PDB file of C-alpha atoms and ligand atoms in Angstrom:
ATOM      1  CA  MET A   1       1.721   1.716   8.484  1.00  0.00           C
ATOM      2  CA  ALA A   2       3.684   1.536   5.567  1.00  0.00           C
ATOM      3  CA  GLY A   3       6.171   3.025   3.867  1.00  0.00           C
ATOM      4  CA  ASN A   4       6.654   2.923  -0.673  1.00  0.00           C
ATOM      5  CA  TRP A   5       9.225   4.259  -1.107  1.00  0.00           C
ATOM      6  CA  LYS A   6       9.131   4.662  -4.731  1.00  0.00           C
ATOM      7  CA  MET A   7      12.552   5.027  -6.653  1.00  0.00           C
ATOM      8  CA  TYR A   8      14.125   6.184  -3.907  1.00  0.00           C
ATOM      9  CA  LYS A   9      17.408   5.257  -1.742  1.00  0.00           C
ATOM     10  CA  THR A  10      20.555   3.491  -2.990  1.00  0.00           C
ATOM     11  CA  ALA A  11      22.075   0.560  -1.037  1.00  0.00           C
ATOM     12  CA  PRO A  12      24.077   2.620   1.736  1.00  0.00           C
ATOM     13  CA  GLU A  13      21.595   5.365   1.742  1.00  0.00           C
ATOM     14  CA  THR A  14      18.869   2.589   2.772  1.00  0.00           C
ATOM     15  CA  SER A  15      21.281   0.478   5.668  1.00  0.00           C
ATOM     16  CA  ALA A  16      21.727   4.694   6.616  1.00  0.00           C
ATOM     17  CA  PHE A  17      17.523   5.115   7.201  1.00  0.00           C
ATOM     18  CA  PHE A  18      17.346   1.611   9.111  1.00  0.00           C
ATOM     19  CA  GLU A  19      20.654   1.962  11.697  1.00  0.00           C
ATOM     20  CA  LYS A  20      17.913   5.415  12.586  1.00  0.00           C
ATOM     21  CA  PHE A  21      15.081   3.910  11.995  1.00  0.00           C
ATOM     22  CA  ILE A  22      14.870   0.329  14.089  1.00  0.00           C
ATOM     23  CA  PRO A  23      15.848   2.505  17.605  1.00  0.00           C
ATOM     24  CA  LEU A  24      13.674   5.268  17.150  1.00  0.00           C
ATOM     25  CA  VAL A  25      10.396   1.941  16.420  1.00  0.00           C
ATOM     26  CA  SER A  26      11.162  -0.288  18.885  1.00  0.00           C
ATOM     27  CA  SER A  27       8.498   0.106  20.976  1.00  0.00           C
ATOM     28  CA  ALA A  28       6.217   0.860  18.321  1.00  0.00           C
ATOM     29  CA  ASP A  29       4.090  -2.784  18.975  1.00  0.00           C
ATOM     30  CA  HIS A  30       0.654  -1.958  17.980  1.00  0.00           C
ATOM     31  CA  CYS A  31       0.771  -1.992  14.681  1.00  0.00           C
ATOM     32  CA  ASP A  32       2.573  -3.904  11.900  1.00  0.00           C
ATOM     33  CA  ILE A  33       5.449  -2.420  10.217  1.00  0.00           C
ATOM     34  CA  VAL A  34       6.270  -2.660   6.571  1.00  0.00           C
ATOM     35  CA  ILE A  35       9.441  -0.674   4.352  1.00  0.00           C
ATOM     36  CA  CYS A  36       8.719  -1.153  -0.119  1.00  0.00           C
ATOM     37  CA  PRO A  37      11.706  -0.692  -1.056  1.00  0.00           C
ATOM     38  CA  PRO A  38      12.978  -0.346  -4.527  1.00  0.00           C
ATOM     39  CA  PHE A  39      13.968  -4.488  -5.940  1.00  0.00           C
ATOM     40  CA  VAL A  40      18.383  -3.966  -5.934  1.00  0.00           C
ATOM     41  CA  ASN A  41      18.084  -2.922  -2.173  1.00  0.00           C
ATOM     42  CA  LEU A  42      15.100  -5.597  -0.462  1.00  0.00           C
ATOM     43  CA  CYS A  43      17.632  -7.605   0.152  1.00  0.00           C
ATOM     44  CA  THR A  44      19.219  -5.149   2.283  1.00  0.00           C
ATOM     45  CA  ALA A  45      16.634  -4.217   3.964  1.00  0.00           C
ATOM     46  CA  VAL A  46      15.728  -7.617   4.701  1.00  0.00           C
ATOM     47  CA  GLN A  47      19.780  -8.240   6.149  1.00  0.00           C
ATOM     48  CA  ALA A  48      18.645  -4.840   7.982  1.00  0.00           C
ATOM     49  CA  VAL A  49      15.359  -5.164  10.062  1.00  0.00           C
ATOM     50  CA  SER A  50      16.553  -9.328  11.101  1.00  0.00           C
ATOM     51  CA  GLY A  51      15.380  -9.177  14.787  1.00  0.00           C
ATOM     52  CA  SER A  52      13.181  -6.458  14.741  1.00  0.00           C
ATOM     53  CA  ARG A  53       9.334  -5.908  14.073  1.00  0.00           C
ATOM     54  CA  ILE A  54       9.310  -3.885  10.699  1.00  0.00           C
ATOM     55  CA  GLU A  55       9.459  -6.305   7.359  1.00  0.00           C
ATOM     56  CA  ILE A  56       9.538  -5.724   3.781  1.00  0.00           C
ATOM     57  CA  GLY A  57       7.274  -5.543   1.164  1.00  0.00           C
ATOM     58  CA  GLY A  58       8.230  -4.939  -2.550  1.00  0.00           C
ATOM     59  CA  GLN A  59       6.229  -2.229  -4.675  1.00  0.00           C
ATOM     60  CA  ASN A  60       5.117  -4.410  -7.962  1.00  0.00           C
ATOM     61  CA  LEU A  61       5.473  -8.546  -9.116  1.00  0.00           C
ATOM     62  CA  PHE A  62       4.784 -10.477 -12.039  1.00  0.00           C
ATOM     63  CA  TRP A  63       2.210 -13.024 -12.079  1.00  0.00           C
ATOM     64  CA  ALA A  64       4.335 -15.760 -13.873  1.00  0.00           C
ATOM     65  CA  LYS A  65       6.948 -17.651 -11.265  1.00  0.00           C
ATOM     66  CA  GLU A  66       9.534 -17.102 -14.226  1.00  0.00           C
ATOM     67  CA  GLY A  67       9.336 -17.023 -17.121  1.00  0.00           C
ATOM     68  CA  ALA A  68      10.530 -15.429 -20.658  1.00  0.00           C
ATOM     69  CA  TYR A  69       9.570 -11.891 -19.265  1.00  0.00           C
ATOM     70  CA  THR A  70      13.002  -9.690 -19.249  1.00  0.00           C
ATOM     71  CA  GLY A  71      12.788  -6.974 -16.501  1.00  0.00           C
ATOM     72  CA  GLU A  72      10.279  -8.257 -14.044  1.00  0.00           C
ATOM     73  CA  VAL A  73       9.860 -10.256 -10.578  1.00  0.00           C
ATOM     74  CA  SER A  74       7.772 -12.818  -9.543  1.00  0.00           C
ATOM     75  CA  GLY A  75       6.139 -13.545  -6.769  1.00  0.00           C
ATOM     76  CA  PRO A  76       8.300 -16.877  -5.587  1.00  0.00           C
ATOM     77  CA  MET A  77      11.405 -14.334  -6.230  1.00  0.00           C
ATOM     78  CA  LEU A  78      10.144 -11.497  -3.441  1.00  0.00           C
ATOM     79  CA  ALA A  79       9.419 -14.583  -1.015  1.00  0.00           C
ATOM     80  CA  ALA A  80      12.329 -16.377  -1.755  1.00  0.00           C
ATOM     81  CA  ILE A  81      14.669 -13.189  -0.152  1.00  0.00           C
ATOM     82  CA  GLY A  82      12.134 -12.464   2.705  1.00  0.00           C
ATOM     83  CA  CYS A  83       9.628 -10.340   1.192  1.00  0.00           C
ATOM     84  CA  LYS A  84       6.555 -10.724   3.705  1.00  0.00           C
ATOM     85  CA  TRP A  85       4.767  -7.437   1.803  1.00  0.00           C
ATOM     86  CA  VAL A  86       4.204  -6.319  -1.971  1.00  0.00           C
ATOM     87  CA  ILE A  87       2.441  -2.891  -2.928  1.00  0.00           C
ATOM     88  CA  ILE A  88       0.023  -4.196  -5.615  1.00  0.00           C
ATOM     89  CA  GLY A  89      -2.000  -1.500  -8.318  1.00  0.00           C
ATOM     90  CA  HIS A  90      -0.679   1.443  -7.277  1.00  0.00           C
ATOM     91  CA  SER A  91      -1.330   4.248  -9.131  1.00  0.00           C
ATOM     92  CA  GLU A  92       2.352   5.843 -10.590  1.00  0.00           C
ATOM     93  CA  ARG A  93       1.593   1.872 -12.581  1.00  0.00           C
ATOM     94  CA  ARG A  94      -1.766   2.302 -13.338  1.00  0.00           C
ATOM     95  CA  GLN A  95      -0.794   6.283 -14.573  1.00  0.00           C
ATOM     96  CA  TYR A  96       2.983   4.941 -16.368  1.00  0.00           C
ATOM     97  CA  PHE A  97       3.161   1.373 -16.579  1.00  0.00           C
ATOM     98  CA  GLY A  98      -0.132   0.436 -18.432  1.00  0.00           C
ATOM     99  CA  GLU A  99      -1.138  -1.203 -14.959  1.00  0.00           C
ATOM    100  CA  THR A 100      -5.534  -1.996 -15.099  1.00  0.00           C
ATOM    101  CA  ASP A 101      -7.433  -3.536 -12.680  1.00  0.00           C
ATOM    102  CA  GLU A 102      -7.914  -6.867 -14.694  1.00  0.00           C
ATOM    103  CA  THR A 103      -3.463  -7.697 -14.181  1.00  0.00           C
ATOM    104  CA  VAL A 104      -3.856  -5.934 -11.200  1.00  0.00           C
ATOM    105  CA  LEU A 105      -6.608  -9.302  -9.940  1.00  0.00           C
ATOM    106  CA  LYS A 106      -3.483 -11.472 -12.026  1.00  0.00           C
ATOM    107  CA  ARG A 107      -0.847  -9.932  -9.939  1.00  0.00           C
ATOM    108  CA  THR A 108      -2.855 -10.511  -6.859  1.00  0.00           C
ATOM    109  CA  GLN A 109      -3.950 -13.380  -6.774  1.00  0.00           C
ATOM    110  CA  ALA A 110      -0.048 -14.155  -8.142  1.00  0.00           C
ATOM    111  CA  ALA A 111       1.291 -12.233  -5.022  1.00  0.00           C
ATOM    112  CA  LEU A 112      -1.246 -14.805  -2.605  1.00  0.00           C
ATOM    113  CA  GLU A 113      -0.165 -17.874  -4.520  1.00  0.00           C
ATOM    114  CA  ALA A 114       3.948 -16.889  -2.832  1.00  0.00           C
ATOM    115  CA  GLY A 115       2.593 -16.487   0.257  1.00  0.00           C
ATOM    116  CA  LEU A 116       2.902 -12.537   0.317  1.00  0.00           C
ATOM    117  CA  ASN A 117       0.521  -9.879   2.216  1.00  0.00           C
ATOM    118  CA  PRO A 118      -0.298  -7.755  -0.938  1.00  0.00           C
ATOM    119  CA  ILE A 119      -1.627  -3.820  -0.253  1.00  0.00           C
ATOM    120  CA  VAL A 120      -4.125  -3.800  -3.237  1.00  0.00           C
ATOM    121  CA  CYS A 121      -4.869   0.447  -4.491  1.00  0.00           C
ATOM    122  CA  VAL A 122      -7.546   1.969  -5.358  1.00  0.00           C
ATOM    123  CA  GLY A 123      -8.163   5.809  -5.784  1.00  0.00           C
ATOM    124  CA  GLU A 124      -9.638   8.198  -8.042  1.00  0.00           C
ATOM    125  CA  LYS A 125      -7.794  10.725 -10.376  1.00  0.00           C
ATOM    126  CA  LEU A 126      -8.839  14.470  -9.628  1.00  0.00           C
ATOM    127  CA  GLU A 127     -10.910  14.728 -12.582  1.00  0.00           C
ATOM    128  CA  GLU A 128     -12.819  12.066 -11.179  1.00  0.00           C
ATOM    129  CA  ARG A 129     -13.812  13.306  -8.052  1.00  0.00           C
ATOM    130  CA  GLU A 130     -14.211  17.191  -8.963  1.00  0.00           C
ATOM    131  CA  GLY A 131     -16.869  15.596 -11.803  1.00  0.00           C
ATOM    132  CA  GLY A 132     -18.598  13.923  -9.125  1.00  0.00           C
ATOM    133  CA  ARG A 133     -17.614   9.444 -10.352  1.00  0.00           C
ATOM    134  CA  THR A 134     -15.021   8.899  -6.989  1.00  0.00           C
ATOM    135  CA  GLU A 135     -18.450   5.859  -6.151  1.00  0.00           C
ATOM    136  CA  ALA A 136     -18.081   4.556  -9.333  1.00  0.00           C
ATOM    137  CA  VAL A 137     -14.465   4.874  -9.993  1.00  0.00           C
ATOM    138  CA  LEU A 138     -14.387   3.189  -6.436  1.00  0.00           C
ATOM    139  CA  SER A 139     -16.577   0.243  -6.887  1.00  0.00           C
ATOM    140  CA  GLU A 140     -15.331  -0.275 -10.472  1.00  0.00           C
ATOM    141  CA  GLN A 141     -11.371  -0.548  -9.139  1.00  0.00           C
ATOM    142  CA  PHE A 142     -12.965  -2.778  -6.238  1.00  0.00           C
ATOM    143  CA  ALA A 143     -15.561  -5.077  -9.124  1.00  0.00           C
ATOM    144  CA  GLY A 144     -12.611  -5.493 -11.311  1.00  0.00           C
ATOM    145  CA  GLY A 145      -9.012  -5.985  -9.656  1.00  0.00           C
ATOM    146  CA  ILE A 146     -10.696  -7.049  -5.509  1.00  0.00           C
ATOM    147  CA  ALA A 147     -13.568  -9.091  -6.207  1.00  0.00           C
ATOM    148  CA  GLY A 148     -12.543 -12.293  -8.272  1.00  0.00           C
ATOM    149  CA  LEU A 149     -10.672 -12.706  -5.549  1.00  0.00           C
ATOM    150  CA  THR A 150     -12.129 -16.251  -3.575  1.00  0.00           C
ATOM    151  CA  PRO A 151     -13.088 -15.540   0.250  1.00  0.00           C
ATOM    152  CA  GLY A 152     -10.458 -16.900   1.707  1.00  0.00           C
ATOM    153  CA  GLN A 153      -7.756 -15.487  -1.234  1.00  0.00           C
ATOM    154  CA  PHE A 154      -9.465 -11.783   0.520  1.00  0.00           C
ATOM    155  CA  ALA A 155      -8.981 -12.134   4.092  1.00  0.00           C
ATOM    156  CA  LYS A 156      -5.062 -11.317   2.736  1.00  0.00           C
ATOM    157  CA  ILE A 157      -5.690  -9.042   1.917  1.00  0.00           C
ATOM    158  CA  VAL A 158      -4.915  -4.843   2.580  1.00  0.00           C
ATOM    159  CA  ILE A 159      -6.179  -2.918   0.566  1.00  0.00           C
ATOM    160  CA  ALA A 160      -4.679   0.835  -0.065  1.00  0.00           C
ATOM    161  CA  TYR A 161      -7.433   3.866  -0.407  1.00  0.00           C
ATOM    162  CA  GLU A 162      -5.264   6.214  -2.242  1.00  0.00           C
ATOM    163  CA  PRO A 163      -6.631   9.248  -4.192  1.00  0.00           C
ATOM    164  CA  VAL A 164      -4.673  10.320  -7.107  1.00  0.00           C
ATOM    165  CA  TRP A 165      -5.055  14.557  -6.316  1.00  0.00           C
ATOM    166  CA  ALA A 166      -3.709  13.534  -2.771  1.00  0.00           C
ATOM    167  CA  ILE A 167      -0.316  11.351  -3.828  1.00  0.00           C
ATOM    168  CA  GLY A 168       2.746  14.402  -3.753  1.00  0.00           C
ATOM    169  CA  THR A 169       0.844  16.870  -4.249  1.00  0.00           C
ATOM    170  CA  GLY A 170       0.683  17.806  -0.067  1.00  0.00           C
ATOM    171  CA  LYS A 171      -2.718  18.002  -1.273  1.00  0.00           C
ATOM    172  CA  THR A 172      -3.949  15.432   2.202  1.00  0.00           C
ATOM    173  CA  ALA A 173      -8.007  14.494   2.390  1.00  0.00           C
ATOM    174  CA  THR A 174      -9.317  15.640   4.920  1.00  0.00           C
ATOM    175  CA  PRO A 175      -9.422  12.287   7.537  1.00  0.00           C
ATOM    176  CA  GLN A 176     -13.966  13.191   6.878  1.00  0.00           C
ATOM    177  CA  ILE A 177     -12.797  12.588   2.869  1.00  0.00           C
ATOM    178  CA  ALA A 178     -10.842   9.621   3.494  1.00  0.00           C
ATOM    179  CA  ALA A 179     -12.939   8.367   5.290  1.00  0.00           C
ATOM    180  CA  ASP A 180     -16.440   8.439   3.148  1.00  0.00           C
ATOM    181  CA  ALA A 181     -13.750   6.919   1.283  1.00  0.00           C
ATOM    182  CA  HIS A 182     -13.300   4.136   2.517  1.00  0.00           C
ATOM    183  CA  ARG A 183     -17.236   3.315   3.432  1.00  0.00           C
ATOM    184  CA  VAL A 184     -17.718   3.530  -0.053  1.00  0.00           C
ATOM    185  CA  ILE A 185     -15.053   0.647   0.091  1.00  0.00           C
ATOM    186  CA  ARG A 186     -16.289  -1.223   3.493  1.00  0.00           C
ATOM    187  CA  GLU A 187     -19.661  -1.430   1.055  1.00  0.00           C
ATOM    188  CA  GLN A 188     -18.098  -3.242  -1.338  1.00  0.00           C
ATOM    189  CA  VAL A 189     -16.059  -5.683   0.824  1.00  0.00           C
ATOM    190  CA  ARG A 190     -19.736  -5.811   2.759  1.00  0.00           C
ATOM    191  CA  ALA A 191     -21.478  -6.696  -1.091  1.00  0.00           C
ATOM    192  CA  LYS A 192     -19.428  -8.988  -2.053  1.00  0.00           C
ATOM    193  CA  PHE A 193     -17.657 -11.229   1.295  1.00  0.00           C
ATOM    194  CA  GLY A 194     -20.021  -9.877   3.309  1.00  0.00           C
ATOM    195  CA  GLY A 195     -19.873  -8.175   7.317  1.00  0.00           C
ATOM    196  CA  ASP A 196     -16.907 -10.209   8.742  1.00  0.00           C
ATOM    197  CA  ALA A 197     -15.045  -9.306   6.213  1.00  0.00           C
ATOM    198  CA  ALA A 198     -15.849  -5.959   5.913  1.00  0.00           C
ATOM    199  CA  SER A 199     -15.034  -5.444   9.270  1.00  0.00           C
ATOM    200  CA  GLN A 200     -11.786  -7.365   9.481  1.00  0.00           C
ATOM    201  CA  VAL A 201     -10.156  -5.364   6.022  1.00  0.00           C
ATOM    202  CA  ARG A 202      -7.559  -3.108   6.843  1.00  0.00           C
ATOM    203  CA  ILE A 203      -8.012   0.279   4.532  1.00  0.00           C
ATOM    204  CA  LEU A 204      -4.951   2.286   4.428  1.00  0.00           C
ATOM    205  CA  TYR A 205      -5.240   5.743   3.353  1.00  0.00           C
ATOM    206  CA  GLY A 206      -2.147   7.236   1.212  1.00  0.00           C
ATOM    207  CA  GLY A 207      -1.566  10.701   0.437  1.00  0.00           C
ATOM    208  CA  SER A 208       0.547  13.258   2.141  1.00  0.00           C
ATOM    209  CA  VAL A 209       0.470  11.452   4.726  1.00  0.00           C
ATOM    210  CA  LYS A 210       3.124  13.749   7.789  1.00  0.00           C
ATOM    211  CA  PRO A 211       4.122  13.566  10.292  1.00  0.00           C
ATOM    212  CA  GLU A 212       1.485  16.978  11.286  1.00  0.00           C
ATOM    213  CA  ASN A 213      -1.802  15.240  10.111  1.00  0.00           C
ATOM    214  CA  ILE A 214      -1.725  12.095  11.410  1.00  0.00           C
ATOM    215  CA  LYS A 215      -3.391  11.531  14.195  1.00  0.00           C
ATOM    216  CA  GLY A 216      -6.391  13.327  12.606  1.00  0.00           C
ATOM    217  CA  LEU A 217      -6.104  10.808   9.918  1.00  0.00           C
ATOM    218  CA  MET A 218      -5.372   7.711  12.738  1.00  0.00           C
ATOM    219  CA  ALA A 219      -8.705   9.158  14.586  1.00  0.00           C
ATOM    220  CA  GLU A 220     -11.280   7.956  12.519  1.00  0.00           C
ATOM    221  CA  SER A 221     -12.355   4.303  12.451  1.00  0.00           C
ATOM    222  CA  GLU A 222     -12.624   3.892   9.357  1.00  0.00           C
ATOM    223  CA  ILE A 223      -8.666   4.138   8.142  1.00  0.00           C
ATOM    224  CA  ASP A 224      -6.918   1.296   9.760  1.00  0.00           C
ATOM    225  CA  GLY A 225      -3.209   2.877   8.681  1.00  0.00           C
ATOM    226  CA  VAL A 226      -1.757   4.703   6.195  1.00  0.00           C
ATOM    227  CA  LEU A 227       0.659   3.959   3.414  1.00  0.00           C
ATOM    228  CA  VAL A 228       3.399   6.993   3.231  1.00  0.00           C
ATOM    229  CA  GLY A 229       5.318   7.992  -0.809  1.00  0.00           C
ATOM    230  CA  GLY A 230       7.177  10.894   0.834  1.00  0.00           C
ATOM    231  CA  ALA A 231       7.084  10.849   4.755  1.00  0.00           C
ATOM    232  CA  SER A 232       8.425   7.771   4.842  1.00  0.00           C
ATOM    233  CA  LEU A 233      12.214   8.256   3.507  1.00  0.00           C
ATOM    234  CA  GLU A 234      12.855  10.634   6.438  1.00  0.00           C
ATOM    235  CA  ALA A 235      13.642   8.270   9.672  1.00  0.00           C
ATOM    236  CA  ALA A 236      12.429  10.113  12.280  1.00  0.00           C
ATOM    237  CA  SER A 237       9.322  11.233   9.744  1.00  0.00           C
ATOM    238  CA  PHE A 238       8.521   7.649   9.428  1.00  0.00           C
ATOM    239  CA  ALA A 239       8.644   7.275  13.382  1.00  0.00           C
ATOM    240  CA  SER A 240       6.906   9.701  13.825  1.00  0.00           C
ATOM    241  CA  ILE A 241       3.975   8.552  11.905  1.00  0.00           C
ATOM    242  CA  VAL A 242       4.019   4.709  13.064  1.00  0.00           C
ATOM    243  CA  ASN A 243       4.807   5.651  16.662  1.00  0.00           C
ATOM    244  CA  CYS A 244       1.252   8.422  16.353  1.00  0.00           C
ATOM    245  CA  GLN A 245      -1.319   6.495  18.810  1.00  0.00           C
TER     246      GLN A 245
HETATM  247  P1  13P B 301       3.304  10.421  -0.578  1.00  0.00           P
HETATM  248  O1  13P B 301       3.088  10.420   0.373  1.00  0.00           O
HETATM  249  O2  13P B 301       4.213  11.203  -0.877  1.00  0.00           O
HETATM  250  O3  13P B 301       2.190  11.719  -1.073  1.00  0.00           O
HETATM  251  O4  13P B 301       2.829   9.056  -1.705  1.00  0.00           O
HETATM  252  C1  13P B 301       1.759   8.783  -0.986  1.00  0.00           C
HETATM  253  C2  13P B 301       1.840   7.267  -1.719  1.00  0.00           C
HETATM  254  O5  13P B 301       1.849   7.036  -3.440  1.00  0.00           O
HETATM  255  C3  13P B 301       2.268   5.786  -0.868  1.00  0.00           C
HETATM  256  O6  13P B 301       1.758   4.390  -2.735  1.00  0.00           O
END
């Protein structure tokens, strides 16, 4: 169960969140719990969760280890401050910051090299779904961004299916729509990496996940977890998502 805070919360707001959130999820040992704050608050978050089961991730990374890349942050830097995870290829990165399937692959390889667990995002836009291109888009994103990993690398990633039309819009994909897309992705995995990889890979759903719809989504065996934006910003709402079993 992962929270993507996007560009929300200052350091004091980060501390205040964890003070409330940690006790609320103290008995949740059925899942991994990950929060991805903005870069500047990662240290605060890592310190706040120490001694708990909650892990912290970045929202992006650059593929070089270090160098003259003004404004960028590398995998080894994230790992050195105690991050365990990193989101890669979020649709907002694709839409506003020129992320492509090719750069998704480079970032994923860099994350793995730094010992981070990548959460690699894929998902179709509204016009692609309406044009009947969902499967084709997911296949293209898989082929360009994920299929270039070795089987050993692939075993360490988590995939997040985030239909762009459901992000921040209040329009959740129905559990059925999400499960169908997950099946398409799992079939890509099976074809490239084999049956064991397909059954073992965790595929998260993301897009307007809320305490009110989490039960229906998690009832689908295809859905292994969720990547939550807006509803992860409030301790009680993200805790009720995490605690749903
Ligand atoms: P919302 O949950 O706000 O729709 O955002 C989803 C998302 O983009 C998570 O990465």
